[in-house]
XYZ file of C-alpha atoms in Angstrom:
769
model
C 155.555 119.097 122.668
C 154.081 122.531 121.053
C 154.595 122.816 117.448
C 153.765 125.337 114.578
C 151.056 126.537 113.676
C 149.662 124.137 110.480
C 148.545 126.454 108.206
C 146.191 124.345 106.174
C 144.356 122.931 108.768
C 143.875 126.178 110.705
C 142.393 128.198 107.223
C 140.316 124.844 106.545
C 139.220 125.037 110.451
C 138.263 128.834 110.351
C 136.648 128.548 106.986
C 134.627 126.257 108.467
C 133.958 128.531 111.508
C 132.828 130.827 109.101
C 130.548 128.829 107.199
C 129.275 126.075 109.459
C 129.743 126.696 113.357
C 128.087 123.528 114.199
C 130.583 122.014 112.219
C 133.051 123.707 113.048
C 132.027 122.524 117.420
C 131.488 119.161 115.832
C 135.632 119.226 114.949
C 136.288 119.878 118.617
C 133.976 116.707 119.585
C 135.881 114.653 117.600
C 139.102 115.852 118.077
C 138.631 115.250 121.700
C 137.204 111.788 122.167
C 140.463 110.919 120.351
C 142.577 112.820 122.493
C 141.300 110.982 125.681
C 140.959 107.518 123.806
C 145.118 108.291 123.135
C 144.863 109.067 127.266
C 146.344 112.596 125.812
C 143.907 114.491 127.632
C 141.794 113.840 130.652
C 137.865 114.903 130.718
C 137.847 115.609 134.778
C 141.031 117.726 134.522
C 139.560 119.820 131.624
C 136.643 120.477 133.506
C 138.596 122.084 135.951
C 140.370 123.699 133.325
C 136.905 125.630 131.957
C 136.086 126.249 135.795
C 139.186 128.375 136.581
C 139.529 130.127 133.342
C 135.744 131.454 133.833
C 136.610 132.051 137.265
C 133.581 129.876 138.398
C 133.565 130.489 142.314
C 136.308 127.339 142.714
C 133.189 125.092 142.165
C 134.543 121.665 140.750
C 132.687 119.398 138.229
C 133.362 116.468 140.776
C 130.541 116.206 143.152
C 128.287 113.194 144.539
C 127.235 110.550 142.754
C 124.186 110.675 143.973
C 123.057 114.303 143.124
C 122.798 115.548 139.558
C 126.590 116.842 137.888
C 126.780 120.734 137.582
C 124.859 121.696 134.250
C 127.718 122.971 131.638
C 126.836 126.720 130.341
C 127.839 127.914 126.822
C 130.652 129.798 127.620
C 131.578 126.689 129.404
C 131.334 124.695 126.016
C 132.988 127.269 124.241
C 135.816 127.274 126.224
C 135.716 123.693 126.241
C 135.992 123.515 122.605
C 139.054 126.415 122.612
C 140.942 123.869 124.819
C 140.421 121.042 122.380
C 141.912 122.966 119.635
C 144.692 123.902 122.388
C 145.793 120.653 122.915
C 145.822 119.198 119.603
C 148.000 121.638 118.684
C 149.940 120.449 121.063
C 149.463 116.582 121.141
C 148.037 115.955 117.366
C 149.846 115.518 114.036
C 148.930 118.243 111.959
C 147.631 115.853 109.276
C 145.735 114.058 112.315
C 144.380 117.535 112.647
C 143.203 117.947 109.304
C 142.019 114.556 109.182
C 139.814 114.827 111.825
C 137.644 118.246 110.072
C 137.477 116.582 106.942
C 136.210 113.487 108.170
C 133.630 115.093 110.182
C 132.810 116.766 106.673
C 131.825 113.944 105.027
C 130.022 112.773 107.951
C 127.711 115.956 107.951
C 127.411 115.113 104.339
C 126.574 111.403 105.008
C 124.212 112.824 107.642
C 122.421 115.062 105.099
C 121.720 112.730 101.931
C 120.113 110.589 104.540
C 118.061 113.489 106.408
C 116.905 114.360 102.284
C 116.067 110.478 102.239
C 114.576 109.994 104.612
C 111.981 113.167 103.977
C 109.847 111.829 100.986
C 109.066 115.419 99.514
C 112.567 115.744 98.902
C 112.757 116.020 95.099
C 114.900 113.489 93.138
C 117.403 116.283 91.625
C 118.128 118.100 95.467
C 118.697 114.158 96.974
C 121.013 113.250 93.477
C 123.161 116.615 93.651
C 123.698 115.925 97.979
C 124.470 112.482 96.747
C 127.286 113.867 94.172
C 128.840 116.184 96.765
C 128.851 113.509 99.264
C 130.817 111.550 96.598
C 133.062 114.455 95.606
C 134.335 116.001 98.818
C 137.643 115.103 99.388
C 137.635 112.008 97.579
C 141.286 109.997 98.871
C 141.278 111.817 101.871
C 138.538 111.461 103.919
C 136.215 109.053 104.211
C 133.231 108.760 106.521
C 132.446 106.210 109.489
C 130.922 103.053 108.967
C 128.434 103.288 110.912
C 126.974 106.367 109.122
C 127.956 105.028 105.769
C 125.338 102.041 106.597
C 122.673 104.469 107.549
C 122.464 106.693 104.500
C 122.653 103.641 102.130
C 120.006 102.084 104.664
C 118.183 105.265 104.100
C 118.560 105.497 100.594
C 117.378 101.670 99.533
C 113.948 103.292 102.050
C 113.619 105.877 99.561
C 114.148 104.261 96.437
C 114.328 100.373 96.475
C 112.043 99.194 98.681
C 110.757 99.134 102.333
C 111.600 95.368 102.916
C 113.115 94.872 105.868
C 114.599 91.463 104.749
C 116.169 93.338 101.713
C 117.119 96.183 103.027
C 119.330 94.021 106.394
C 121.045 92.656 103.211
C 121.673 95.594 100.236
C 122.419 98.160 103.374
C 125.994 95.702 103.317
C 126.633 95.442 99.147
C 124.570 99.039 97.945
C 127.325 101.794 97.934
C 126.154 105.323 97.570
C 127.841 105.841 94.152
C 125.031 103.134 92.845
C 122.035 106.173 93.867
C 124.033 107.991 91.976
C 123.915 105.882 88.713
C 120.196 105.551 89.611
C 118.941 108.925 89.901
C 121.250 109.447 86.813
C 118.571 107.161 85.359
C 115.090 108.332 86.578
C 112.669 109.025 84.420
C 110.939 112.124 86.462
C 107.823 112.295 87.811
C 105.511 114.678 89.329
C 105.796 112.988 92.475
C 108.558 112.251 94.400
C 107.454 109.456 96.339
C 108.075 106.287 93.949
C 110.549 103.736 94.319
C 112.035 101.758 91.529
C 110.183 98.721 92.292
C 111.364 94.740 93.138
C 112.778 93.712 89.396
C 114.981 96.813 88.742
C 115.745 97.313 92.588
C 117.222 92.925 92.595
C 119.363 93.726 89.477
C 120.871 96.639 91.162
C 121.690 94.945 94.056
C 123.091 92.032 91.985
C 125.593 93.552 90.362
C 126.675 94.992 93.856
C 126.943 91.802 95.536
C 128.888 90.451 92.182
C 130.897 93.932 92.719
C 131.672 93.506 95.925
C 133.201 89.962 95.586
C 135.304 91.492 93.145
C 136.973 94.023 94.916
C 137.650 90.877 97.359
C 139.655 89.411 94.758
C 136.765 86.289 94.861
C 135.512 86.720 92.096
C 137.251 87.525 88.378
C 134.763 87.203 85.560
C 133.179 89.439 83.856
C 130.373 91.015 83.606
C 127.637 93.675 82.921
C 124.140 94.695 83.385
C 121.918 96.320 80.345
C 121.970 100.043 79.770
C 118.566 100.331 82.184
C 115.921 103.319 83.172
C 113.947 103.229 85.269
C 109.968 104.568 86.081
C 109.450 105.487 89.327
C 106.321 103.727 91.164
C 104.312 106.810 91.635
C 104.043 107.134 87.480
C 101.063 104.306 88.090
C 99.040 106.290 90.451
C 99.990 109.600 88.324
C 98.664 107.883 85.133
C 95.538 106.460 87.122
C 94.512 109.974 88.204
C 95.308 112.142 84.596
C 93.202 109.456 82.556
C 90.682 110.301 85.361
C 90.136 106.072 85.894
C 90.867 105.740 89.559
C 87.530 103.510 89.781
C 90.272 100.326 88.430
C 91.547 100.650 91.944
C 89.521 98.584 93.421
C 88.557 96.047 91.133
C 90.681 93.847 92.745
C 87.802 93.170 95.909
C 85.656 91.705 92.825
C 84.861 88.437 92.201
C 87.320 86.772 89.399
C 85.005 85.968 86.739
C 84.504 89.983 87.417
C 88.081 90.616 87.000
C 88.521 88.289 84.307
C 85.605 89.743 82.231
C 85.891 93.287 83.279
C 90.012 93.078 82.347
C 89.603 93.818 78.523
C 88.162 97.139 78.740
C 90.140 97.734 81.603
C 93.347 97.173 79.329
C 91.894 99.413 76.469
C 91.361 102.066 78.535
C 94.167 102.265 79.816
C 95.651 101.782 76.319
C 93.661 104.472 74.955
C 95.210 107.115 78.025
C 97.915 110.013 77.789
C 100.587 110.272 79.760
C 100.923 113.278 82.285
C 103.242 115.791 81.097
C 105.980 115.590 83.141
C 106.604 111.667 82.665
C 105.840 112.324 78.756
C 108.870 114.730 78.597
C 110.905 112.447 80.709
C 110.260 109.284 78.509
C 111.523 111.268 75.798
C 114.140 112.504 76.526
C 115.214 108.977 77.574
C 114.858 108.195 74.670
C 117.742 111.286 72.982
C 119.786 109.484 75.429
C 119.340 105.994 74.323
C 118.698 106.715 70.624
C 117.446 104.043 68.049
C 117.930 100.509 69.920
C 115.364 97.720 70.401
C 114.707 98.107 74.512
C 112.003 95.471 76.257
C 110.126 97.227 79.132
C 109.771 95.380 82.049
C 107.135 95.294 85.262
C 108.554 95.985 88.206
C 106.494 96.822 90.648
C 107.186 97.046 94.717
C 105.497 93.516 95.317
C 107.851 91.896 93.157
C 110.207 89.466 92.915
C 109.894 89.273 97.006
C 111.326 86.254 98.524
C 107.800 83.370 98.657
C 106.097 85.457 96.243
C 108.260 86.244 93.329
C 104.865 87.205 91.021
C 106.662 85.333 88.231
C 105.562 85.879 84.640
C 102.545 87.748 86.638
C 103.228 90.884 84.753
C 103.419 91.546 81.243
C 107.290 92.045 79.642
C 107.233 93.595 75.894
C 110.133 94.707 73.204
C 109.840 97.488 71.638
C 111.629 97.964 67.978
C 112.592 102.113 69.307
C 112.866 102.968 65.438
C 112.288 105.571 63.301
C 111.157 109.346 64.469
C 111.324 110.564 67.767
C 107.126 110.999 67.583
C 106.370 107.265 66.768
C 109.208 106.100 69.543
C 107.632 107.729 72.340
C 103.854 106.775 70.618
C 104.962 102.853 71.238
C 106.938 103.024 74.190
C 104.042 105.029 76.163
C 100.937 102.246 74.233
C 103.629 99.085 76.036
C 104.203 101.347 79.182
C 100.003 101.217 79.062
C 99.811 97.669 78.652
C 102.379 97.249 81.513
C 100.640 99.280 83.328
C 97.212 98.083 82.986
C 98.796 94.173 83.806
C 98.476 95.121 87.692
C 94.396 94.412 87.017
C 94.387 91.494 85.433
C 92.599 88.166 87.208
C 95.818 86.078 87.848
C 97.728 88.642 89.631
C 95.248 90.018 91.619
C 93.996 85.820 92.519
C 97.656 85.222 93.432
C 97.650 88.115 95.844
C 94.232 87.324 96.964
C 96.431 83.525 98.202
C 99.232 85.110 99.375
C 97.275 88.383 101.947
C 98.373 90.758 99.860
C 94.920 91.932 98.466
C 94.555 95.115 100.443
C 98.515 96.101 100.309
C 98.303 99.123 97.727
C 100.444 97.843 94.469
C 102.154 99.719 92.289
C 103.979 99.452 89.592
C 107.366 100.906 88.642
C 108.745 100.256 84.671
C 111.965 98.726 84.341
C 113.345 100.188 81.286
C 116.559 97.857 79.114
C 118.062 98.175 75.889
C 117.879 94.465 74.289
C 120.687 93.191 74.785
C 122.199 91.484 71.123
C 123.973 92.410 68.195
C 122.865 92.993 64.826
C 122.902 90.642 62.154
C 121.210 89.811 58.810
C 118.395 92.820 59.855
C 118.002 90.458 62.659
C 118.695 91.572 66.668
C 119.111 88.782 69.398
C 121.531 87.686 71.754
C 124.080 84.401 71.028
C 122.020 82.921 73.853
C 120.320 83.331 76.864
C 118.526 81.503 79.824
C 117.365 81.485 83.442
C 119.709 79.669 86.258
C 119.007 78.974 89.523
C 121.331 78.323 92.227
C 119.501 75.285 93.644
C 118.496 72.211 91.548
C 114.846 71.381 92.316
C 114.277 69.271 89.307
C 116.547 66.376 89.255
C 116.441 64.176 86.124
C 119.279 61.717 87.535
C 120.482 60.571 91.028
C 123.689 62.005 90.888
C 122.485 65.433 90.619
C 122.311 67.079 93.841
C 120.536 69.639 94.851
C 123.035 72.114 95.767
C 124.216 71.543 91.675
C 122.545 74.561 90.615
C 120.562 74.318 86.775
C 120.316 76.804 84.217
C 117.301 76.977 80.440
C 119.448 77.903 77.651
C 117.859 79.122 74.483
C 119.275 80.464 71.115
C 118.641 83.938 70.844
C 116.340 86.079 73.183
C 115.548 84.470 76.349
C 111.456 84.053 76.404
C 112.166 80.865 75.018
C 113.693 79.468 78.443
C 110.862 81.630 80.668
C 107.641 80.765 78.963
C 106.179 77.804 77.731
C 105.909 78.155 74.285
C 105.058 75.722 71.235
C 106.664 72.687 69.943
C 110.222 73.946 71.365
C 112.677 72.445 74.438
C 115.726 74.341 76.010
C 118.460 72.616 77.184
C 118.442 71.810 80.613
C 122.223 71.607 82.109
C 123.057 70.800 86.034
C 126.079 73.189 86.478
C 127.927 71.328 88.978
C 127.581 68.352 86.990
C 126.818 69.583 82.945
C 127.261 66.219 81.427
C 124.893 64.783 83.295
C 122.107 65.344 80.532
C 118.194 65.222 80.188
C 118.383 63.459 76.838
C 120.790 60.521 75.922
C 119.968 58.862 72.807
C 121.000 61.377 69.625
C 117.639 61.007 68.061
C 116.049 61.995 71.585
C 118.235 64.773 71.722
C 117.186 65.868 68.197
C 113.546 65.757 68.203
C 113.128 67.440 71.677
C 115.388 70.400 70.677
C 114.587 74.135 70.163
C 113.312 74.497 66.831
C 111.996 78.284 66.686
C 114.333 81.343 67.265
C 112.992 84.149 69.174
C 114.619 87.827 67.820
C 113.825 91.842 67.100
C 113.248 92.185 63.270
C 114.406 95.229 62.969
C 113.428 95.514 59.620
C 109.787 95.122 60.129
C 110.279 96.082 63.600
C 108.044 93.332 65.322
C 109.454 90.377 67.790
C 109.618 87.398 66.001
C 109.631 83.723 66.515
C 111.937 82.616 63.033
C 112.105 78.757 62.356
C 115.256 77.654 63.233
C 115.963 75.936 59.972
C 115.703 79.356 58.025
C 116.954 81.329 60.687
C 120.853 79.787 60.188
C 120.313 80.062 56.093
C 119.845 83.327 56.958
C 122.446 84.285 59.457
C 124.363 80.992 58.368
C 128.361 81.424 59.934
C 128.028 84.903 60.943
C 126.198 84.056 64.112
C 128.332 83.985 67.216
C 129.452 81.255 69.044
C 128.442 78.849 66.822
C 130.696 75.735 67.209
C 129.662 75.900 70.739
C 126.427 76.106 70.747
C 124.993 73.593 68.134
C 125.952 69.894 67.264
C 125.787 68.648 63.870
C 122.790 65.401 63.553
C 124.212 63.127 60.843
C 123.190 59.632 60.685
C 121.248 59.645 63.679
C 125.026 60.771 65.604
C 125.924 63.844 67.224
C 129.059 65.200 66.107
C 130.830 68.666 66.775
C 130.795 71.801 63.817
C 134.158 71.318 62.709
C 135.191 73.038 59.578
C 133.106 73.742 56.559
C 129.284 72.678 57.025
C 127.591 71.094 54.016
C 124.205 72.590 54.898
C 122.094 69.882 51.953
C 123.632 67.096 54.439
C 123.716 67.954 57.730
C 121.108 69.085 60.077
C 121.962 71.749 63.146
C 120.511 70.482 66.562
C 120.997 73.060 69.571
C 122.621 70.690 72.295
C 125.798 73.906 73.627
C 127.634 70.843 73.462
C 130.512 73.205 73.244
C 129.579 75.895 75.434
C 128.972 72.877 78.330
C 132.359 71.575 77.530
C 134.346 75.403 78.619
C 134.178 77.140 81.815
C 130.706 78.635 81.417
C 128.865 76.349 83.516
C 131.336 77.319 86.455
C 131.677 80.331 85.731
C 127.515 81.100 85.937
C 127.672 78.872 89.229
C 130.289 80.939 90.626
C 127.401 83.981 89.938
C 124.750 82.143 91.615
C 126.231 80.922 94.841
C 127.892 84.771 95.249
C 123.981 85.876 94.341
C 122.956 82.906 97.415
C 125.610 84.047 99.675
C 125.107 87.593 99.368
C 120.742 87.426 99.528
C 121.614 84.360 102.088
C 118.612 83.130 100.130
C 118.796 80.691 96.624
C 118.313 82.648 93.999
C 117.614 82.680 90.124
C 118.467 85.086 87.739
C 118.237 85.812 84.216
C 120.986 86.767 81.958
C 121.849 86.708 77.792
C 125.449 86.245 76.080
C 125.986 88.441 72.494
C 128.981 86.455 71.795
C 131.420 88.672 73.412
C 129.993 89.354 77.313
C 127.762 88.103 79.657
C 124.991 90.422 80.759
C 122.751 89.646 84.105
C 118.736 90.516 83.434
C 117.118 90.074 86.689
C 117.618 87.947 90.423
C 115.510 87.480 92.352
C 115.565 84.983 95.716
C 114.182 81.562 94.668
C 110.850 80.342 95.737
C 111.453 76.480 96.633
C 109.352 73.288 97.522
C 109.043 72.688 100.864
C 110.900 69.374 101.624
C 108.655 66.499 101.739
C 109.566 63.608 103.973
C 110.940 60.249 102.673
C 107.899 58.165 102.321
C 108.642 54.956 99.798
C 105.511 53.379 97.936
C 103.874 50.932 99.674
C 104.298 47.426 98.345
C 101.075 46.007 99.882
C 98.579 47.695 97.681
C 96.274 45.752 95.879
C 96.468 45.952 91.719
C 92.734 46.602 91.511
C 93.622 49.742 93.831
C 96.407 51.294 91.662
C 95.453 54.410 89.367
C 98.744 55.687 87.588
C 101.751 55.574 88.541
C 105.251 57.257 87.181
C 108.880 56.505 86.940
C 110.528 59.415 85.568
C 111.032 63.221 87.169
C 109.913 61.986 90.200
C 109.733 64.489 93.047
C 109.719 64.150 96.942
C 106.078 64.157 97.896
C 103.121 62.840 99.448
C 99.767 63.765 98.606
C 97.037 62.128 100.751
C 92.932 62.282 100.770
C 92.118 63.353 97.898
C 88.784 63.135 96.577
C 88.466 64.212 93.010
C 90.511 64.128 90.028
C 89.677 65.841 86.816
C 91.177 64.291 83.867
C 91.565 65.560 79.976
C 92.504 62.520 77.611
C 95.189 64.440 75.270
C 93.447 62.106 72.519
C 90.027 63.603 73.309
C 91.948 67.325 73.677
C 93.452 67.009 70.234
C 90.165 65.724 68.153
C 88.758 69.405 69.195
C 87.932 71.289 65.866
C 88.979 75.077 67.017
C 91.241 76.920 69.377
C 87.797 78.716 70.717
C 86.877 75.241 71.885
C 90.254 74.391 73.619
C 90.168 77.662 75.253
C 86.745 76.951 76.597
C 88.165 73.306 78.026
C 90.692 76.673 80.166
C 88.095 78.115 81.116
C 86.033 75.054 82.309
C 88.504 73.954 84.324
C 89.394 78.058 86.070
C 85.477 77.196 87.204
C 86.686 73.676 88.608
C 89.297 75.441 90.805
C 86.985 77.844 91.949
C 84.583 75.236 93.301
C 85.819 72.085 94.527
C 87.650 72.157 97.893
C 91.044 73.912 97.618
C 93.945 70.942 97.492
C 91.455 68.243 97.682
C 91.567 67.629 93.742
C 94.210 67.081 90.976
C 94.513 67.885 87.164
C 95.519 65.500 84.486
C 95.442 66.788 81.219
C 97.600 66.721 77.551
C 101.273 67.678 77.309
C 101.964 70.871 78.438
C 99.251 72.569 80.917
C 99.475 76.802 80.578
C 101.455 76.316 77.357
C 101.901 80.241 75.415
C 101.632 79.654 71.669
C 100.169 76.695 70.283
C 97.672 75.869 72.749
C 97.081 71.878 70.871
C 100.012 71.240 73.010
C 98.300 71.222 76.326
C 95.553 73.460 78.029
C 96.029 77.077 77.785
C 95.595 77.616 82.057
C 96.840 80.394 83.832
C 97.586 80.542 87.141
C 94.145 81.124 88.108
C 93.033 78.670 86.817
C 94.648 76.369 88.488
C 96.029 77.605 92.025
C 93.762 75.193 94.204
C 94.783 71.778 92.963
C 96.904 69.784 94.942
C 99.088 68.368 91.645
C 99.176 68.698 88.145
C 99.924 65.778 85.926
C 101.105 66.019 82.501
C 100.402 62.842 80.592
C 102.879 61.557 77.242
C 101.239 59.237 74.786
C 103.399 57.613 72.623
C 100.572 58.162 69.530
C 100.015 62.297 69.492
C 102.099 64.896 69.816
C 101.823 65.487 73.743
C 104.844 65.428 75.386
C 105.896 66.997 79.028
C 107.756 69.524 79.079
C 109.951 69.666 82.660
C 109.233 73.090 83.193
C 111.785 73.592 86.339
C 112.466 77.582 85.862
C 109.726 78.405 83.969
C 107.624 81.293 85.265
C 104.915 78.496 84.756
C 106.909 75.576 87.083
C 107.722 78.840 89.578
C 103.771 79.795 89.980
C 103.440 75.688 90.885
C 106.059 75.928 93.689
C 104.730 79.141 95.964
C 101.506 77.807 95.727
C 102.780 74.161 96.469
C 100.862 72.552 93.952
C 103.283 68.877 92.774
C 104.355 68.193 89.294
C 104.320 64.981 87.842
C 104.908 63.857 84.274
C 103.298 60.836 83.234
C 103.862 58.080 80.020
C 101.680 55.718 80.656
C 102.085 54.017 77.332
C 105.377 52.559 78.253
C 106.435 49.579 79.563
C 105.087 48.169 82.923
C 103.149 51.935 83.709
C 100.169 51.598 85.337
C 97.069 53.647 84.058
C 93.615 52.991 84.891
C 92.635 53.408 81.985
C 88.667 52.281 82.896
C 89.257 54.011 85.938
C 90.080 57.451 84.509
C 87.803 57.484 81.383
C 84.486 55.669 82.536
C 83.777 56.649 85.509
C 80.793 58.845 86.384
C 81.257 61.800 84.612
C 80.594 65.277 88.022
C 81.720 67.871 85.130
C 77.455 69.177 84.863
C 77.173 69.259 88.739
C 80.060 70.917 89.593
C 80.260 73.227 86.301
C 77.077 73.257 85.158
C 78.401 75.935 82.468
C 80.673 73.441 80.917
C 78.127 70.599 80.829
C 78.555 70.109 77.017
C 82.362 69.667 77.797
C 81.525 66.229 79.211
C 83.235 64.378 76.670
C 86.486 65.765 76.810
C 86.619 67.218 80.912
C 85.926 63.935 83.322
C 85.220 65.170 86.859
C 85.629 62.281 89.283
C 83.945 62.394 92.474
C 87.084 59.645 94.197
C 84.932 58.812 96.886
C 81.385 58.031 95.712
C 83.134 55.688 93.104
C 85.429 53.968 95.032
C 82.469 53.005 98.288
C 84.187 55.960 100.344
C 88.135 56.109 99.917
C 90.149 58.697 98.726
C 92.858 59.180 96.701
C 96.599 58.767 97.557
C 99.620 60.086 95.383
C 103.128 58.641 97.099
C 105.841 60.245 94.745
C 109.861 58.362 95.889
C 112.117 60.641 94.577
C 115.558 58.673 95.100
C 113.474 55.746 93.471
C 112.708 57.773 91.313
C 109.072 56.182 90.951
C 105.314 57.250 91.688
C 102.220 55.436 92.523
C 98.304 56.834 92.577
C 96.115 54.566 94.386
C 92.787 54.362 96.465
C 92.620 53.531 100.270
C 91.036 55.026 103.482
C 91.669 58.154 104.740
C 94.959 58.830 105.995
C 95.077 60.028 109.613
């Protein structure tokens, strides 16, 4: 049936022929394919019509199947396209023809975006303009084919986020093209156009897209936000190094670790005294004008960071700045913080971490993620009501009723630094999200003692990141603190009771329990977020988050490194008492460490007698020297309280990753006399280091009834410290290094941990084959 000409599509097509004749031909091809699929036209019949129309001496395209078909001339192709329009008018509705035209143009725009994204020399401004053109073309009328959209997303991910194939495979399913428009609008300009935003920033954008996808499909109805964020691409650090003539630092990573450690203070000073290239300097200034005077956190976002199997947890710096005052002061403060984060790429810890994982030859580049600090301003302080880290899997289970899939969280009042770092004499609240009633501590006096005692805040008046004692914090803020009834309980007469009505501060003591929050829907909502992210990433995940009293903010998301599953091996029941060295009955994982040849022991009672902070730091250096000298995975480290403690180093030896990375086990000793209490540290950056390095963690309580602790063997065996680390021989009274085979007639130390029975035993026995 013949239809009347439709002026809308006819005019649109005519304009397209004049403007983009190549696109007009693509429209014709699209119409031909659509009609052929509907059985409205036949390509062989069309060939005959073309032959007749061009008077091609009667030659037909049907030919011997064993010979090439006749070539189609340009005139023949032009005639074919004219027939496409003729039959489209005859068989298709005008709206169908217009739809084909718009779809072809939309698909071309998608291809144009991909082409520009694949060209590393394309200026980001030009790429952003083309993305906006794609998004604004015929909204609601034409949708690009799914294959074109997926290809465009993949190209944008490769250009702006990462070239890691597993990440691209996931990201292209969730991150919509409009998200890249947001990214480019928040990208700080640099001279070059080759940089990416790095792993931490990419993980955050992907997490948001996964949750928004679940929301659009009606599967997720909880509200969430991400902080106002800006991105400095990874090529910024290379431009900074070149601008300040610091090229010699690039190959520092190939030096011996001791040399790296000795030179790093100078490297950091060189970076912090450097100037920023003009374009980056101007871009940062413009960013600050947009943000205004809001406190900021400057986060590392390196190209290697937050990848599966090597998350670089805590290896690079994240710094808070108040961002108050004149634009000149704010810009200088910002650039000083960024330069310090840049310098952290050359710290011995990440270099050793990369060396351990075969990543040393990768040219590590550092993107920067600038985020507005989440929180409310109260009495001159700014902080969230609470913050924390959460995990879709629960690796450290304090009750046999907790399942690995329950997920867990570490919660703190104020900024989340106390949830991810081991800082001072403080304990976060740990919760199994699917079973929030199963607490780590049951007795009220224990809950009170092992709770949070300081709060991290941004002091707006002093322009400083500070830790404030909880009692001082509460007196200053009082009832104005949001969610106080859900976060605090009253410790009264050795009992914990909820806050109800007015409090009499002179009689009541408040303790951080999060009881009210954990009885609400919050654990379920947080677990739901983790489940959707794990489903999307196809890997267990961990996140950092904050809550300002009104809204939940997602700060970071990455694949979670999990300990390799160990077979269940029960503790042998035929070990002679004389061969038992120590035992454990709390927080025991499923693991085994066999054929150990060395034991490093730092007795808490000796450590606490050290006269100065410098002496304690020297103990950490001695441990680092032992770690570099002994054969990997043939020794264990036993020490006081909290290994790797930041802040009050009296609570534990202040080692870093490079000091412990070769040990098979890390054991923390809690004595009844003294201030040493292990922090069951699952969720901290420190614990993630242990997991990734396959270092087994175990707390020991030698003064508990029934505990085995062979004092004479551990404290009085011959000390090999002077032989293995002669530079630290003067520390023999504190650091004991036991050559197990030498003192036990050739036997080895074996540690069997039965997580099901919550028991562990270390014993001497012949080599295990």
